[in-house]
PDB file of C-alpha atoms in Angstrom:
ATOM      1  CA  MET A   1       2.589 -19.992 -56.925  1.00 93.00           C
ATOM      2  CA  LYS A   2       5.478 -21.112 -54.544  1.00 96.00           C
ATOM      3  CA  ILE A   3       5.940 -19.320 -51.271  1.00 97.00           C
ATOM      4  CA  GLY A   4       9.000 -20.084 -49.000  1.00 97.00           C
ATOM      5  CA  LEU A   5       8.721 -20.200 -45.315  1.00 97.00           C
ATOM      6  CA  ASP A   6      11.398 -20.184 -42.835  1.00 97.00           C
ATOM      7  CA  ILE A   7      10.043 -22.481 -40.248  1.00 96.00           C
ATOM      8  CA  MET A   8      13.093 -21.868 -37.974  1.00 95.00           C
ATOM      9  CA  GLY A   9      12.423 -18.009 -37.454  1.00 92.00           C
ATOM     10  CA  GLY A  10      10.899 -16.970 -34.352  1.00 91.00           C
ATOM     11  CA  ASP A  11      10.855 -17.673 -30.504  1.00 92.00           C
ATOM     12  CA  TYR A  12       8.577 -20.826 -30.753  1.00 94.00           C
ATOM     13  CA  ALA A  13      10.119 -22.290 -34.102  1.00 91.00           C
ATOM     14  CA  PRO A  14       9.449 -24.648 -35.593  1.00 95.00           C
ATOM     15  CA  SER A  15       6.414 -25.646 -33.714  1.00 95.00           C
ATOM     16  CA  GLU A  16       4.136 -22.629 -34.433  1.00 96.00           C
ATOM     17  CA  ALA A  17       5.367 -22.056 -37.925  1.00 96.00           C
ATOM     18  CA  VAL A  18       4.218 -25.561 -38.754  1.00 97.00           C
ATOM     19  CA  LYS A  19       1.005 -25.380 -36.822  1.00 96.00           C
ATOM     20  CA  GLY A  20       0.492 -21.989 -38.838  1.00 96.00           C
ATOM     21  CA  VAL A  21       0.997 -23.795 -42.206  1.00 96.00           C
ATOM     22  CA  LYS A  22      -1.517 -26.586 -41.042  1.00 96.00           C
ATOM     23  CA  LYS A  23      -4.137 -23.855 -40.356  1.00 96.00           C
ATOM     24  CA  PHE A  24      -3.497 -22.246 -43.653  1.00 95.00           C
ATOM     25  CA  PHE A  25      -3.944 -25.720 -45.439  1.00 95.00           C
ATOM     26  CA  ASP A  26      -7.031 -26.635 -43.324  1.00 94.00           C
ATOM     27  CA  GLN A  27      -8.830 -23.256 -44.039  1.00 93.00           C
ATOM     28  CA  VAL A  28      -7.658 -22.607 -47.680  1.00 91.00           C
ATOM     29  CA  PRO A  29      -8.111 -25.204 -50.188  1.00 86.00           C
ATOM     30  CA  ASP A  30      -6.267 -23.704 -52.858  1.00 75.00           C
ATOM     31  CA  SER A  31      -3.943 -26.481 -54.601  1.00 75.00           C
ATOM     32  CA  SER A  32      -2.253 -23.751 -56.867  1.00 87.00           C
ATOM     33  CA  LEU A  33      -0.388 -22.586 -53.790  1.00 93.00           C
ATOM     34  CA  HIS A  34       2.555 -24.605 -53.028  1.00 96.00           C
ATOM     35  CA  LEU A  35       4.625 -23.949 -49.715  1.00 97.00           C
ATOM     36  CA  VAL A  36       8.500 -24.571 -49.527  1.00 98.00           C
ATOM     37  CA  LEU A  37       9.249 -25.069 -45.923  1.00 98.00           C
ATOM     38  CA  ILE A  38      12.952 -24.249 -45.008  1.00 97.00           C
ATOM     39  CA  GLY A  39      14.497 -25.546 -41.814  1.00 96.00           C
ATOM     40  CA  ASN A  40      16.239 -28.091 -39.877  1.00 96.00           C
ATOM     41  CA  ALA A  41      14.587 -31.499 -40.614  1.00 94.00           C
ATOM     42  CA  GLU A  42      15.826 -33.236 -37.505  1.00 94.00           C
ATOM     43  CA  LEU A  43      14.331 -30.391 -35.301  1.00 95.00           C
ATOM     44  CA  ALA A  44      10.951 -30.167 -37.363  1.00 95.00           C
ATOM     45  CA  ALA A  45      10.517 -33.843 -37.714  1.00 95.00           C
ATOM     46  CA  ALA A  46       7.672 -34.160 -34.890  1.00 94.00           C
ATOM     47  CA  ASP A  47       5.868 -31.213 -36.119  1.00 95.00           C
ATOM     48  CA  LEU A  48       6.002 -31.991 -39.817  1.00 95.00           C
ATOM     49  CA  ALA A  49       4.144 -35.280 -38.980  1.00 94.00           C
ATOM     50  CA  SER A  50       1.105 -33.225 -38.656  1.00 95.00           C
ATOM     51  CA  LEU A  51       1.067 -32.400 -42.339  1.00 95.00           C
ATOM     52  CA  THR A  52       0.800 -35.875 -43.595  1.00 93.00           C
ATOM     53  CA  ASP A  53      -2.516 -35.155 -45.146  1.00 92.00           C
ATOM     54  CA  TYR A  54      -1.084 -32.315 -47.133  1.00 94.00           C
ATOM     55  CA  SER A  55       2.151 -33.885 -48.569  1.00 92.00           C
ATOM     56  CA  SER A  56       1.116 -32.744 -51.985  1.00 93.00           C
ATOM     57  CA  ARG A  57       0.977 -28.960 -51.005  1.00 95.00           C
ATOM     58  CA  TYR A  58       4.378 -28.478 -49.588  1.00 96.00           C
ATOM     59  CA  SER A  59       7.999 -29.417 -50.082  1.00 96.00           C
ATOM     60  CA  PHE A  60      10.862 -29.343 -47.738  1.00 97.00           C
ATOM     61  CA  ILE A  61      14.412 -27.919 -48.012  1.00 97.00           C
ATOM     62  CA  GLU A  62      17.042 -28.632 -45.664  1.00 97.00           C
ATOM     63  CA  ALA A  63      18.786 -25.682 -43.944  1.00 96.00           C
ATOM     64  CA  PRO A  64      20.346 -26.951 -40.722  1.00 95.00           C
ATOM     65  CA  GLU A  65      21.869 -23.776 -39.369  1.00 94.00           C
ATOM     66  CA  VAL A  66      19.754 -20.977 -37.576  1.00 94.00           C
ATOM     67  CA  ILE A  67      20.350 -17.346 -37.340  1.00 93.00           C
ATOM     68  CA  GLY A  68      19.436 -16.280 -33.617  1.00 91.00           C
ATOM     69  CA  MET A  69      17.365 -13.168 -32.897  1.00 88.00           C
ATOM     70  CA  HIS A  70      20.144 -11.311 -31.443  1.00 90.00           C
ATOM     71  CA  GLU A  71      22.988 -12.265 -33.922  1.00 91.00           C
ATOM     72  CA  HIS A  72      24.507  -9.391 -35.953  1.00 93.00           C
ATOM     73  CA  PRO A  73      22.474  -9.536 -39.305  1.00 91.00           C
ATOM     74  CA  THR A  74      25.446  -8.986 -41.763  1.00 92.00           C
ATOM     75  CA  LYS A  75      27.830 -11.181 -39.994  1.00 94.00           C
ATOM     76  CA  ALA A  76      25.326 -14.018 -39.384  1.00 93.00           C
ATOM     77  CA  LEU A  77      24.360 -14.139 -42.958  1.00 93.00           C
ATOM     78  CA  LYS A  78      27.806 -14.144 -44.095  1.00 92.00           C
ATOM     79  CA  GLU A  79      28.938 -16.867 -41.861  1.00 94.00           C
ATOM     80  CA  LYS A  80      25.837 -18.938 -41.850  1.00 95.00           C
ATOM     81  CA  GLN A  81      25.161 -19.712 -45.601  1.00 94.00           C
ATOM     82  CA  ASN A  82      23.107 -22.820 -44.584  1.00 96.00           C
ATOM     83  CA  SER A  83      20.655 -20.816 -42.375  1.00 96.00           C
ATOM     84  CA  SER A  84      17.016 -21.118 -43.265  1.00 96.00           C
ATOM     85  CA  ILE A  85      17.057 -17.322 -43.966  1.00 96.00           C
ATOM     86  CA  ALA A  86      20.303 -17.449 -46.145  1.00 96.00           C
ATOM     87  CA  VAL A  87      18.877 -20.372 -47.987  1.00 97.00           C
ATOM     88  CA  GLY A  88      15.491 -18.702 -48.322  1.00 97.00           C
ATOM     89  CA  PHE A  89      16.839 -15.616 -49.899  1.00 96.00           C
ATOM     90  CA  GLY A  90      19.051 -17.752 -52.141  1.00 96.00           C
ATOM     91  CA  MET A  91      15.992 -19.388 -53.353  1.00 97.00           C
ATOM     92  CA  LEU A  92      14.068 -16.091 -53.825  1.00 97.00           C
ATOM     93  CA  GLN A  93      17.075 -14.716 -55.867  1.00 95.00           C
ATOM     94  CA  LYS A  94      17.105 -17.468 -58.141  1.00 96.00           C
ATOM     95  CA  GLY A  95      13.279 -17.452 -58.844  1.00 95.00           C
ATOM     96  CA  LYS A  96      12.850 -20.879 -57.280  1.00 97.00           C
ATOM     97  CA  ILE A  97      10.140 -19.332 -54.925  1.00 97.00           C
ATOM     98  CA  ASP A  98       7.771 -16.412 -55.472  1.00 97.00           C
ATOM     99  CA  ALA A  99       7.994 -14.953 -52.019  1.00 97.00           C
ATOM    100  CA  PHE A 100       9.757 -15.433 -48.827  1.00 97.00           C
ATOM    101  CA  ILE A 101       8.275 -15.054 -45.185  1.00 96.00           C
ATOM    102  CA  SER A 102      10.035 -15.313 -41.846  1.00 95.00           C
ATOM    103  CA  ALA A 103       9.578 -14.354 -38.004  1.00 94.00           C
ATOM    104  CA  GLY A 104      13.215 -14.693 -37.636  1.00 92.00           C
ATOM    105  CA  ASN A 105      15.911 -11.908 -37.027  1.00 92.00           C
ATOM    106  CA  THR A 106      14.384  -8.858 -38.541  1.00 89.00           C
ATOM    107  CA  GLY A 107      17.817  -7.263 -39.154  1.00 90.00           C
ATOM    108  CA  ALA A 108      18.890 -10.279 -41.124  1.00 92.00           C
ATOM    109  CA  MET A 109      15.576 -10.196 -43.170  1.00 93.00           C
ATOM    110  CA  LEU A 110      16.070  -6.607 -44.043  1.00 92.00           C
ATOM    111  CA  VAL A 111      19.746  -7.156 -45.022  1.00 93.00           C
ATOM    112  CA  GLY A 112      19.071 -10.249 -46.727  1.00 94.00           C
ATOM    113  CA  ALA A 113      16.380  -8.612 -48.912  1.00 94.00           C
ATOM    114  CA  LEU A 114      18.308  -5.556 -49.856  1.00 91.00           C
ATOM    115  CA  PHE A 115      21.404  -7.584 -50.857  1.00 92.00           C
ATOM    116  CA  SER A 116      19.717 -10.531 -52.581  1.00 93.00           C
ATOM    117  CA  VAL A 117      16.598  -9.352 -54.399  1.00 93.00           C
ATOM    118  CA  LYS A 118      17.739  -5.620 -54.106  1.00 93.00           C
ATOM    119  CA  ALA A 119      15.755  -2.455 -54.417  1.00 94.00           C
ATOM    120  CA  ILE A 120      13.579  -1.993 -57.481  1.00 96.00           C
ATOM    121  CA  ASP A 121      15.129   0.380 -59.930  1.00 94.00           C
ATOM    122  CA  GLY A 122      14.067   3.796 -59.196  1.00 94.00           C
ATOM    123  CA  VAL A 123      13.012   3.202 -55.426  1.00 95.00           C
ATOM    124  CA  GLN A 124      15.475   5.224 -53.361  1.00 94.00           C
ATOM    125  CA  ARG A 125      14.547   3.601 -49.865  1.00 93.00           C
ATOM    126  CA  PRO A 126      12.537   0.409 -49.562  1.00 95.00           C
ATOM    127  CA  THR A 127       9.963   0.820 -46.731  1.00 94.00           C
ATOM    128  CA  ILE A 128       7.733  -1.236 -44.475  1.00 92.00           C
ATOM    129  CA  GLY A 129       3.948  -0.581 -44.074  1.00 90.00           C
ATOM    130  CA  THR A 130       2.379  -1.501 -40.929  1.00 91.00           C
ATOM    131  CA  PRO A 131      -1.541  -1.919 -40.545  1.00 92.00           C
ATOM    132  CA  MET A 132      -3.072   0.355 -37.942  1.00 93.00           C
ATOM    133  CA  PRO A 133      -6.478  -0.901 -36.803  1.00 92.00           C
ATOM    134  CA  ARG A 134      -9.272   1.542 -36.927  1.00 90.00           C
ATOM    135  CA  LEU A 135     -12.548   1.969 -35.161  1.00 89.00           C
ATOM    136  CA  ASP A 136     -14.526   0.754 -38.201  1.00 89.00           C
ATOM    137  CA  SER A 137     -12.670  -2.576 -38.053  1.00 85.00           C
ATOM    138  CA  LYS A 138     -10.732  -1.728 -41.074  1.00 90.00           C
ATOM    139  CA  PHE A 139      -7.038  -0.639 -41.066  1.00 92.00           C
ATOM    140  CA  ASN A 140      -4.712   2.239 -42.086  1.00 94.00           C
ATOM    141  CA  CYS A 141      -1.131   1.608 -43.498  1.00 95.00           C
ATOM    142  CA  LEU A 142       1.553   3.412 -41.621  1.00 96.00           C
ATOM    143  CA  LEU A 143       4.885   3.756 -43.345  1.00 95.00           C
ATOM    144  CA  ASP A 144       7.676   3.883 -42.823  1.00 93.00           C
ATOM    145  CA  SER A 145       7.395   2.053 -39.394  1.00 90.00           C
ATOM    146  CA  GLY A 146      10.934   1.608 -38.694  1.00 87.00           C
ATOM    147  CA  ILE A 147      13.699   0.818 -41.184  1.00 88.00           C
ATOM    148  CA  ASN A 148      14.393   4.577 -42.402  1.00 91.00           C
ATOM    149  CA  ALA A 149      14.805   6.472 -39.264  1.00 90.00           C
ATOM    150  CA  ASP A 150      15.939   9.731 -41.111  1.00 92.00           C
ATOM    151  CA  CYS A 151      14.443  10.657 -44.436  1.00 95.00           C
ATOM    152  CA  LYS A 152      14.329  13.431 -47.136  1.00 96.00           C
ATOM    153  CA  PRO A 153      11.061  14.805 -48.539  1.00 97.00           C
ATOM    154  CA  GLU A 154      11.510  12.609 -51.620  1.00 97.00           C
ATOM    155  CA  HIS A 155      11.598   9.474 -49.456  1.00 97.00           C
ATOM    156  CA  LEU A 156       8.330  10.323 -48.010  1.00 97.00           C
ATOM    157  CA  VAL A 157       6.703  11.008 -51.328  1.00 97.00           C
ATOM    158  CA  GLN A 158       7.916   7.538 -52.589  1.00 96.00           C
ATOM    159  CA  PHE A 159       6.453   5.936 -49.320  1.00 97.00           C
ATOM    160  CA  ALA A 160       3.136   7.515 -50.246  1.00 97.00           C
ATOM    161  CA  GLN A 161       3.240   6.092 -53.724  1.00 97.00           C
ATOM    162  CA  MET A 162       4.222   2.666 -52.603  1.00 96.00           C
ATOM    163  CA  GLY A 163       1.679   2.852 -49.741  1.00 96.00           C
ATOM    164  CA  SER A 164      -1.036   3.847 -52.260  1.00 96.00           C
ATOM    165  CA  LEU A 165      -0.268   1.041 -54.742  1.00 96.00           C
ATOM    166  CA  TYR A 166      -0.076  -1.517 -52.008  1.00 95.00           C
ATOM    167  CA  ALA A 167      -3.548  -0.445 -50.630  1.00 95.00           C
ATOM    168  CA  ARG A 168      -4.948  -0.318 -53.970  1.00 95.00           C
ATOM    169  CA  TYR A 169      -3.772  -3.538 -55.605  1.00 94.00           C
ATOM    170  CA  VAL A 170      -3.425  -5.961 -52.653  1.00 92.00           C
ATOM    171  CA  HIS A 171      -6.167  -4.657 -50.415  1.00 92.00           C
ATOM    172  CA  ASN A 172      -8.531  -3.595 -53.222  1.00 93.00           C
ATOM    173  CA  ILE A 173      -9.006   0.035 -52.050  1.00 94.00           C
ATOM    174  CA  ASP A 174     -10.040   2.344 -54.735  1.00 93.00           C
ATOM    175  CA  ASN A 175      -8.068   5.732 -54.850  1.00 94.00           C
ATOM    176  CA  PRO A 176      -6.570   5.344 -51.221  1.00 97.00           C
ATOM    177  CA  ARG A 177      -6.464   8.548 -49.248  1.00 97.00           C
ATOM    178  CA  VAL A 178      -2.898   9.468 -48.374  1.00 98.00           C
ATOM    179  CA  ALA A 179      -2.014  11.817 -45.211  1.00 98.00           C
ATOM    180  CA  LEU A 180       1.262  13.083 -43.742  1.00 98.00           C
ATOM    181  CA  LEU A 181       1.736  12.398 -40.003  1.00 97.00           C
ATOM    182  CA  ASN A 182       2.324  15.643 -38.172  1.00 96.00           C
ATOM    183  CA  ILE A 183       1.808  17.763 -35.039  1.00 95.00           C
ATOM    184  CA  GLY A 184      -0.995  19.855 -36.681  1.00 93.00           C
ATOM    185  CA  GLU A 185      -3.524  19.648 -39.518  1.00 91.00           C
ATOM    186  CA  GLU A 186      -2.583  22.952 -41.104  1.00 92.00           C
ATOM    187  CA  GLU A 187      -0.241  23.317 -43.946  1.00 90.00           C
ATOM    188  CA  GLY A 188       3.038  24.708 -42.796  1.00 88.00           C
ATOM    189  CA  LYS A 189       3.040  22.809 -39.435  1.00 92.00           C
ATOM    190  CA  GLY A 190       5.633  20.407 -38.254  1.00 92.00           C
ATOM    191  CA  ASN A 191       9.341  20.125 -38.533  1.00 94.00           C
ATOM    192  CA  LEU A 192      11.419  21.015 -41.754  1.00 96.00           C
ATOM    193  CA  LEU A 193      10.843  17.579 -43.093  1.00 96.00           C
ATOM    194  CA  CYS A 194       7.372  17.928 -42.721  1.00 96.00           C
ATOM    195  CA  GLN A 195       7.165  21.303 -44.243  1.00 96.00           C
ATOM    196  CA  ALA A 196       9.190  20.280 -47.241  1.00 96.00           C
ATOM    197  CA  THR A 197       7.204  17.082 -47.987  1.00 97.00           C
ATOM    198  CA  TYR A 198       3.635  18.708 -47.881  1.00 97.00           C
ATOM    199  CA  PRO A 199       3.831  20.646 -51.043  1.00 96.00           C
ATOM    200  CA  LEU A 200       5.666  17.711 -52.939  1.00 97.00           C
ATOM    201  CA  LEU A 201       2.805  15.303 -51.912  1.00 97.00           C
ATOM    202  CA  LYS A 202       0.277  18.038 -53.149  1.00 95.00           C
ATOM    203  CA  GLU A 203       1.906  17.842 -56.708  1.00 94.00           C
ATOM    204  CA  THR A 204       2.567  14.096 -56.909  1.00 95.00           C
ATOM    205  CA  PRO A 205       0.408  12.537 -59.642  1.00 93.00           C
ATOM    206  CA  GLY A 206      -1.426   9.356 -58.590  1.00 91.00           C
ATOM    207  CA  VAL A 207      -1.387  10.099 -54.878  1.00 95.00           C
ATOM    208  CA  ASN A 208      -4.644  11.045 -53.400  1.00 97.00           C
ATOM    209  CA  PHE A 209      -3.196  13.397 -50.831  1.00 97.00           C
ATOM    210  CA  VAL A 210      -5.529  14.739 -48.179  1.00 97.00           C
ATOM    211  CA  GLY A 211      -3.232  16.703 -45.978  1.00 96.00           C
ATOM    212  CA  ASN A 212      -1.716  16.435 -42.477  1.00 97.00           C
ATOM    213  CA  VAL A 213      -3.121  14.165 -39.897  1.00 97.00           C
ATOM    214  CA  GLU A 214      -2.294  13.984 -36.099  1.00 96.00           C
ATOM    215  CA  GLY A 215      -1.322  11.164 -33.699  1.00 93.00           C
ATOM    216  CA  ARG A 216      -4.875  10.942 -32.447  1.00 93.00           C
ATOM    217  CA  ASP A 217      -6.005  10.189 -36.211  1.00 95.00           C
ATOM    218  CA  LEU A 218      -4.039   7.100 -36.494  1.00 94.00           C
ATOM    219  CA  PHE A 219      -7.054   4.772 -35.606  1.00 94.00           C
ATOM    220  CA  LEU A 220      -9.728   7.057 -37.542  1.00 94.00           C
ATOM    221  CA  ASP A 221     -11.090   6.922 -41.004  1.00 95.00           C
ATOM    222  CA  LYS A 222      -9.290   9.815 -42.134  1.00 96.00           C
ATOM    223  CA  ALA A 223      -6.667   8.358 -44.550  1.00 96.00           C
ATOM    224  CA  GLU A 224      -5.803   4.541 -45.652  1.00 97.00           C
ATOM    225  CA  VAL A 225      -2.132   5.714 -46.134  1.00 97.00           C
ATOM    226  CA  ILE A 226      -0.278   7.563 -43.556  1.00 97.00           C
ATOM    227  CA  VAL A 227       3.380   8.526 -44.167  1.00 97.00           C
ATOM    228  CA  CYS A 228       6.273   9.495 -41.979  1.00 96.00           C
ATOM    229  CA  GLU A 229       9.849   8.920 -41.220  1.00 95.00           C
ATOM    230  CA  GLY A 230      10.853   5.576 -39.622  1.00 93.00           C
ATOM    231  CA  PHE A 231      11.664   7.181 -36.416  1.00 94.00           C
ATOM    232  CA  VAL A 232       8.360   8.550 -35.747  1.00 95.00           C
ATOM    233  CA  GLY A 233       6.548   5.629 -37.264  1.00 93.00           C
ATOM    234  CA  ASN A 234       8.137   3.109 -34.870  1.00 91.00           C
ATOM    235  CA  VAL A 235       7.325   5.095 -31.976  1.00 93.00           C
ATOM    236  CA  ALA A 236       3.689   5.236 -33.163  1.00 92.00           C
ATOM    237  CA  LEU A 237       3.856   1.464 -33.971  1.00 90.00           C
ATOM    238  CA  LYS A 238       5.263   0.550 -30.459  1.00 89.00           C
ATOM    239  CA  MET A 239       2.680   2.789 -28.577  1.00 90.00           C
ATOM    240  CA  ALA A 240      -0.233   0.949 -30.606  1.00 88.00           C
ATOM    241  CA  GLU A 241       1.094  -2.459 -29.966  1.00 86.00           C
ATOM    242  CA  SER A 242       1.339  -1.621 -26.106  1.00 88.00           C
ATOM    243  CA  VAL A 243      -2.297  -0.898 -26.229  1.00 86.00           C
ATOM    244  CA  TYR A 244      -3.266  -4.651 -26.828  1.00 84.00           C
ATOM    245  CA  ASP A 245      -0.579  -5.851 -24.201  1.00 85.00           C
ATOM    246  CA  ILE A 246      -2.006  -3.306 -21.393  1.00 91.00           C
ATOM    247  CA  PHE A 247      -5.632  -3.577 -21.957  1.00 89.00           C
ATOM    248  CA  LYS A 248      -6.256  -7.078 -23.145  1.00 82.00           C
ATOM    249  CA  VAL A 249      -3.342  -9.109 -21.873  1.00 82.00           C
ATOM    250  CA  GLN A 250      -2.567  -7.390 -18.528  1.00 88.00           C
ATOM    251  CA  LYS A 251      -5.927  -5.732 -17.615  1.00 86.00           C
ATOM    252  CA  GLY A 252      -8.223  -8.560 -19.365  1.00 86.00           C
ATOM    253  CA  PHE A 253     -10.641  -6.084 -21.138  1.00 87.00           C
ATOM    254  CA  ASP A 254     -12.747  -7.917 -23.632  1.00 86.00           C
ATOM    255  CA  ASP A 255     -13.562  -5.582 -26.417  1.00 86.00           C
ATOM    256  CA  PRO A 256     -13.781  -6.338 -30.268  1.00 85.00           C
ATOM    257  CA  PHE A 257     -11.872  -3.235 -31.073  1.00 86.00           C
ATOM    258  CA  LEU A 258      -8.977  -4.251 -28.886  1.00 86.00           C
ATOM    259  CA  GLU A 259      -8.710  -7.585 -30.672  1.00 85.00           C
ATOM    260  CA  ASN A 260      -7.858  -5.656 -33.673  1.00 86.00           C
ATOM    261  CA  PHE A 261      -4.562  -4.473 -32.144  1.00 87.00           C
ATOM    262  CA  ASN A 262      -3.369  -8.078 -31.784  1.00 84.00           C
ATOM    263  CA  PHE A 263      -0.772  -8.227 -34.646  1.00 84.00           C
ATOM    264  CA  GLU A 264      -1.223 -11.875 -35.403  1.00 86.00           C
ATOM    265  CA  ASN A 265      -4.468 -10.879 -37.047  1.00 86.00           C
ATOM    266  CA  TYR A 266      -2.398  -9.179 -39.909  1.00 86.00           C
ATOM    267  CA  GLY A 267       0.425 -11.639 -39.828  1.00 85.00           C
ATOM    268  CA  GLY A 268       3.335  -9.755 -40.925  1.00 88.00           C
ATOM    269  CA  THR A 269       4.800  -6.570 -42.704  1.00 90.00           C
ATOM    270  CA  PRO A 270       5.864  -6.558 -46.246  1.00 93.00           C
ATOM    271  CA  ILE A 271       8.904  -4.883 -47.215  1.00 94.00           C
ATOM    272  CA  LEU A 272       7.860  -2.646 -50.128  1.00 96.00           C
ATOM    273  CA  GLY A 273      10.396  -1.467 -52.843  1.00 96.00           C
ATOM    274  CA  ILE A 274      12.494  -4.580 -53.350  1.00 96.00           C
ATOM    275  CA  ASN A 275      12.175  -7.021 -56.424  1.00 96.00           C
ATOM    276  CA  ALA A 276      10.110  -9.806 -54.798  1.00 96.00           C
ATOM    277  CA  PRO A 277       7.510 -10.002 -51.878  1.00 96.00           C
ATOM    278  CA  VAL A 278       9.257 -10.468 -48.497  1.00 96.00           C
ATOM    279  CA  ILE A 279       6.902 -10.696 -45.398  1.00 95.00           C
ATOM    280  CA  ILE A 280       8.532 -10.260 -41.914  1.00 93.00           C
ATOM    281  CA  SER A 281       6.880 -10.866 -38.378  1.00 91.00           C
ATOM    282  CA  HIS A 282       7.442 -10.579 -34.822  1.00 87.00           C
ATOM    283  CA  GLY A 283       9.600 -13.011 -33.062  1.00 86.00           C
ATOM    284  CA  ILE A 284       6.888 -13.946 -30.644  1.00 88.00           C
ATOM    285  CA  ALA A 285       4.513 -14.834 -33.634  1.00 90.00           C
ATOM    286  CA  HIS A 286       2.155 -17.920 -32.909  1.00 93.00           C
ATOM    287  CA  ALA A 287       0.479 -20.274 -35.477  1.00 95.00           C
ATOM    288  CA  TRP A 288      -2.256 -17.509 -36.283  1.00 94.00           C
ATOM    289  CA  ALA A 289       0.409 -15.163 -37.378  1.00 94.00           C
ATOM    290  CA  PHE A 290       2.026 -17.377 -39.530  1.00 95.00           C
ATOM    291  CA  ARG A 291      -1.212 -18.630 -41.280  1.00 95.00           C
ATOM    292  CA  ASN A 292      -2.094 -14.908 -42.070  1.00 94.00           C
ATOM    293  CA  MET A 293       1.635 -14.331 -43.300  1.00 94.00           C
ATOM    294  CA  ILE A 294       1.014 -16.909 -45.833  1.00 95.00           C
ATOM    295  CA  ASP A 295      -2.195 -15.093 -46.842  1.00 93.00           C
ATOM    296  CA  VAL A 296      -0.318 -11.591 -47.145  1.00 93.00           C
ATOM    297  CA  ALA A 297       2.275 -13.277 -49.363  1.00 95.00           C
ATOM    298  CA  SER A 298      -0.130 -14.953 -51.601  1.00 94.00           C
ATOM    299  CA  ARG A 299      -2.035 -11.621 -52.234  1.00 93.00           C
ATOM    300  CA  MET A 300       0.945  -9.805 -53.038  1.00 94.00           C
ATOM    301  CA  VAL A 301       1.918 -12.539 -55.651  1.00 95.00           C
ATOM    302  CA  SER A 302      -1.323 -12.769 -57.107  1.00 94.00           C
ATOM    303  CA  SER A 303      -1.600  -8.920 -57.420  1.00 94.00           C
ATOM    304  CA  ASP A 304       1.715  -8.948 -59.253  1.00 95.00           C
ATOM    305  CA  LEU A 305       2.382  -5.943 -57.141  1.00 95.00           C
ATOM    306  CA  ILE A 306       6.082  -6.086 -57.936  1.00 95.00           C
ATOM    307  CA  SER A 307       5.608  -5.547 -61.645  1.00 95.00           C
ATOM    308  CA  ILE A 308       3.172  -2.604 -60.834  1.00 95.00           C
ATOM    309  CA  PHE A 309       5.966  -0.911 -58.801  1.00 95.00           C
ATOM    310  CA  LYS A 310       8.645  -1.519 -61.377  1.00 95.00           C
ATOM    311  CA  GLU A 311       6.352   0.263 -64.024  1.00 94.00           C
ATOM    312  CA  ASN A 312       5.543   3.023 -61.532  1.00 93.00           C
ATOM    313  CA  PHE A 313       9.137   3.800 -60.544  1.00 93.00           C
ATOM    314  CA  LYS A 314      10.794   3.130 -64.013  1.00 86.00           C
ATOM    315  CA  PRO A 315      13.295   5.929 -64.610  1.00 81.00           C
ATOM    316  CA  ALA A 316      12.339   8.375 -67.287  1.00 71.00           C
ATOM    317  CA  ALA A 317      14.100   7.498 -70.543  1.00 58.00           C
ATOM    318  CA  THR A 318      16.861  10.038 -71.575  1.00 50.00           C
ATOM    319  CA  ALA A 319      16.904  11.687 -74.961  1.00 45.00           C
TER     320      ALA A 319
END
């Protein structure tokens, strides 16, 4: 297994990315996983020196250019062919790596994913599934959490299918419960999108639909997979992230449940519905996030999730 890591992505690159690699190597003695570090050798030289003991577990690919966090995604990818993100997607497209992860420009990661490895045949809209911490120390998966602001009912149905498969095969949750994020629990509640989606989810094979949940249920044990359009999902996600910042960072509260709101514990968010595993993380990611991103990517590759998606969304044969 080869996992590509953009060490130039993020506000603290390349230092925190390389520290995350070392943490992973220190904690996971898996010689079958080989990391391909992609970046500027001159800028990363001092940090890479810390990996001397693990020289057999990684290789380095030179990518002298960097796409900044505020650059236009499409323009930057077109003009910076030697950037770490462009090189990473080129390797992923050619099958030289099995997965690609970065904390760099999110827009560039999304554009790169859609234009290089592309959406799986039959998937109308790729999505991102973000973990939402629960009181029981487990987590629910919220999708879409930001890349599809406007959706149709059939899109939410596919989000439910992808979320179910991801929860089952990557996180080993047997028959995960799926809920629709709404303003009330009763069938018939909500806007036109929710009203049209509810009956479709009830009839979708392979989806264990348990009905509507409300915003107050996001952190409770009511459904492992919660679906909504990306506009609502991103608002919910940003609200959840503020919980950690307000109570832990600013107020100094010390509580185990609050620690579960620290995004670094989950590493990154997978783009679901494309032809290869791609994991994105916050630009403010530190070493612990990078270490956990590698773990998420390795589990996606090991589960063969992409093949499972392809089989599930395979268009029906025509007579």
